[in-house]
mmCIF file of C-alpha atoms in Angstrom:
data_model
loop_
_atom_site.group_PDB
_atom_site.id
_atom_site.type_symbol
_atom_site.label_atom_id
_atom_site.label_comp_id
_atom_site.label_asym_id
_atom_site.label_seq_id
_atom_site.Cartn_x
_atom_site.Cartn_y
_atom_site.Cartn_z
ATOM 1 C CA SER A 2 -22.545 34.520 10.614
ATOM 2 C CA SER A 3 -19.803 37.067 10.973
ATOM 3 C CA GLY A 4 -16.226 36.314 9.930
ATOM 4 C CA ILE A 5 -15.201 35.635 13.528
ATOM 5 C CA ASN A 6 -13.927 32.123 14.208
ATOM 6 C CA ALA A 7 -15.389 30.842 17.485
ATOM 7 C CA GLU A 8 -12.662 28.182 17.797
ATOM 8 C CA TRP A 9 -9.740 30.622 17.666
ATOM 9 C CA PRO A 10 -9.457 31.290 21.440
ATOM 10 C CA LEU A 11 -9.446 27.530 22.117
ATOM 11 C CA ARG A 12 -6.568 26.547 19.823
ATOM 12 C CA PRO A 13 -3.771 28.553 21.519
ATOM 13 C CA GLY A 14 -5.003 27.173 24.834
ATOM 14 C CA GLN A 15 -4.879 23.632 23.497
ATOM 15 C CA TRP A 16 -1.399 24.281 22.122
ATOM 16 C CA ALA A 17 -0.251 25.621 25.498
ATOM 17 C CA ILE A 18 -1.331 22.336 27.097
ATOM 18 C CA ILE A 19 0.249 19.927 24.589
ATOM 19 C CA ARG A 20 3.313 22.035 23.742
ATOM 20 C CA LYS A 21 5.468 20.476 26.451
ATOM 21 C CA ASN A 22 3.309 17.494 27.451
ATOM 22 C CA SER A 23 2.549 15.148 24.583
ATOM 23 C CA CYS A 24 3.252 11.502 23.880
ATOM 24 C CA PHE A 25 4.474 12.492 20.394
ATOM 25 C CA ILE A 26 7.368 14.709 21.569
ATOM 26 C CA ILE A 27 10.934 13.585 20.917
ATOM 27 C CA LYS A 28 13.894 15.568 22.220
ATOM 28 C CA SER A 29 17.098 15.031 20.300
ATOM 29 C CA LEU A 30 20.355 17.008 20.296
ATOM 30 C CA GLY A 31 18.741 20.100 21.805
ATOM 31 C CA THR A 32 15.879 20.123 19.295
ATOM 32 C CA THR A 33 12.266 19.294 20.118
ATOM 33 C CA LEU A 34 10.589 17.234 17.419
ATOM 34 C CA SER A 35 7.106 15.774 17.163
ATOM 35 C CA ARG A 36 5.771 12.579 15.589
ATOM 36 C CA GLU A 37 2.059 13.346 15.616
ATOM 37 C CA PRO A 38 -0.017 12.457 12.561
ATOM 38 C CA ASN A 39 -0.338 15.173 9.896
ATOM 39 C CA ASN A 40 2.754 17.063 11.052
ATOM 40 C CA ILE A 41 4.669 17.577 7.812
ATOM 41 C CA SER A 42 7.923 19.053 9.087
ATOM 42 C CA GLY A 43 8.213 17.056 12.309
ATOM 43 C CA LYS A 44 8.854 20.232 14.309
ATOM 44 C CA ASN A 45 7.090 20.774 17.615
ATOM 45 C CA SER A 46 5.473 24.111 16.730
ATOM 46 C CA PHE A 47 1.966 25.547 16.567
ATOM 47 C CA LYS A 48 2.222 26.064 12.808
ATOM 48 C CA ALA A 49 3.172 22.460 12.045
ATOM 49 C CA ASN A 50 0.974 20.809 14.684
ATOM 50 C CA GLY A 51 -1.516 18.315 13.262
ATOM 51 C CA LEU A 52 -3.715 18.099 16.343
ATOM 52 C CA VAL A 53 -4.801 21.635 17.248
ATOM 53 C CA ASN A 54 -4.922 23.375 13.852
ATOM 54 C CA LYS A 55 -8.189 23.756 11.984
ATOM 55 C CA HIS A 56 -6.530 23.069 8.626
ATOM 56 C CA VAL A 57 -3.913 20.320 8.430
ATOM 57 C CA VAL A 58 -2.004 18.633 5.622
ATOM 58 C CA GLY A 59 -0.475 15.187 5.983
ATOM 59 C CA ILE A 60 1.519 12.871 3.732
ATOM 60 C CA LYS A 61 2.248 9.212 4.311
ATOM 61 C CA ALA A 62 3.367 6.307 2.171
ATOM 62 C CA ALA A 63 0.873 4.041 0.409
ATOM 63 C CA ASP A 64 1.600 0.687 -1.249
ATOM 64 C CA LYS A 65 2.275 2.605 -4.442
ATOM 65 C CA GLY A 66 2.407 6.380 -4.214
ATOM 66 C CA VAL A 67 1.400 8.606 -1.291
ATOM 67 C CA VAL A 68 -1.722 9.393 0.728
ATOM 68 C CA LEU A 69 -2.605 13.102 1.037
ATOM 69 C CA THR A 70 -4.664 13.905 4.139
ATOM 70 C CA THR A 71 -6.515 17.172 4.713
ATOM 71 C CA LYS A 72 -9.039 18.282 7.317
ATOM 72 C CA SER A 73 -12.332 19.791 6.201
ATOM 73 C CA LYS A 74 -15.138 20.730 8.606
ATOM 74 C CA GLY A 75 -13.535 18.660 11.336
ATOM 75 C CA HIS A 76 -13.270 15.490 9.237
ATOM 76 C CA LEU A 77 -10.038 14.058 7.860
ATOM 77 C CA THR A 78 -10.089 13.313 4.141
ATOM 78 C CA SER A 79 -7.505 10.960 2.649
ATOM 79 C CA THR A 80 -6.686 10.786 -1.047
ATOM 80 C CA THR A 81 -4.296 8.248 -2.577
ATOM 81 C CA LEU A 82 -2.032 9.715 -5.255
ATOM 82 C CA SER A 83 -0.339 6.994 -7.283
ATOM 83 C CA ARG A 84 -0.109 8.144 -10.879
ATOM 84 C CA GLY A 85 3.495 9.251 -11.087
ATOM 85 C CA GLY A 86 5.757 11.698 -9.322
ATOM 86 C CA ARG A 87 5.165 14.836 -11.375
ATOM 87 C CA ARG A 88 1.415 14.402 -11.369
ATOM 88 C CA THR A 89 1.458 13.823 -7.594
ATOM 89 C CA ILE A 90 3.417 17.033 -7.021
ATOM 90 C CA LYS A 91 1.050 18.964 -9.275
ATOM 91 C CA THR A 92 -1.953 17.609 -7.351
ATOM 92 C CA ILE A 93 -0.389 18.491 -3.986
ATOM 93 C CA ARG A 94 0.397 22.018 -5.181
ATOM 94 C CA ALA A 95 -3.195 22.441 -6.418
ATOM 95 C CA ALA A 96 -4.658 21.094 -3.169
ATOM 96 C CA THR A 97 -2.583 23.348 -0.907
ATOM 97 C CA ALA A 98 -1.454 26.632 -2.458
ATOM 98 C CA GLY A 99 -3.771 26.454 -5.487
ATOM 99 C CA SER A 100 -6.915 26.335 -3.364
ATOM 100 C CA HIS A 101 -5.547 28.646 -0.616
ATOM 101 C CA TYR A 102 -5.510 25.730 1.866
ATOM 102 C CA ARG A 103 -2.338 26.021 3.984
ATOM 103 C CA PRO A 104 -0.068 27.480 1.266
ATOM 104 C CA ASP A 105 2.630 27.812 3.931
ATOM 105 C CA LEU A 106 2.996 24.012 4.041
ATOM 106 C CA THR A 107 3.141 23.448 0.260
ATOM 107 C CA GLU A 108 6.914 23.164 -0.121
ATOM 108 C CA ALA A 109 7.347 20.949 2.941
ATOM 109 C CA THR A 110 4.548 18.680 1.700
ATOM 110 C CA ILE A 111 6.105 18.384 -1.759
ATOM 111 C CA ARG A 112 9.521 17.676 -0.216
ATOM 112 C CA LYS A 113 8.129 14.860 1.936
ATOM 113 C CA ALA A 114 6.077 13.354 -0.926
ATOM 114 C CA SER A 115 9.120 13.431 -3.232
ATOM 115 C CA ALA A 116 11.206 11.603 -0.649
ATOM 116 C CA ILE A 117 8.535 8.909 -0.267
ATOM 117 C CA ILE A 118 8.155 8.472 -4.038
ATOM 118 C CA ARG A 119 11.952 8.324 -4.453
ATOM 119 C CA SER A 120 12.186 5.613 -1.803
ATOM 120 C CA GLN A 121 9.531 3.511 -3.569
ATOM 121 C CA LYS A 122 11.400 3.356 -6.881
ATOM 122 C CA ASN A 123 13.176 0.132 -7.731
ATOM 123 C CA LYS A 124 16.885 0.523 -7.587
ATOM 124 C CA SER A 125 18.481 -1.124 -10.590
ATOM 125 C CA VAL A 126 21.646 -2.982 -9.760
ATOM 126 C CA ALA A 127 24.262 -2.916 -12.476
ATOM 127 C CA LYS A 128 25.144 -6.425 -13.609
ATOM 128 C CA ARG A 129 28.784 -7.282 -13.401
ATOM 129 C CA ARG A 130 29.979 -8.519 -16.713
ATOM 130 C CA SER A 131 32.407 -11.325 -16.708
ATOM 131 C CA ARG A 132 35.419 -10.717 -18.840
ATOM 132 C CA LYS A 133 36.302 -13.149 -21.549
ATOM 133 C CA TYR A 134 39.918 -14.071 -21.274
ATOM 134 C CA LYS A 135 42.004 -14.650 -24.347
ATOM 135 C CA ASN A 136 43.679 -18.029 -24.540
#
C-alpha cells in the first residue's frame, strides 16, 4: 500500500455538501456555528467538522469528569477521564499532540475540558456569621 489516502477526494466533496446544508448549523450574529458531535470549537469549518474528517476529537461531560472521543479506523472510541483536572489535561495532551493525532485541536480540547471540569466543581457558599450584640 502506497501512502496515498483513497478517502481524500471524497472528504472535500462531503464537506461541500454539508457545509451549507446541515441540521447542526446555527447562524447567530453573522457567524455560522455548528453543533455536530465531536466538533470541539463549534465553528462550521472543515478543520473542526466531526462528521467528514478521518481523525476527530470530541469532549463531553460525564457524571464525574469528561469523556474523550477519538476516531480510529472508522470506529469511535470513548474514554472517561475522571481522576482530577491536571491528570485529565495531561491525558488529553498525550492523546492528541503527544501521539501526533490532531495536534491542531489540542488547545481547544483542553480549553473545553477545563470548562467542563470547572463547572462540575462544588461551589462553596460562604456562611454568613451572625454578629453577637453587646448588651
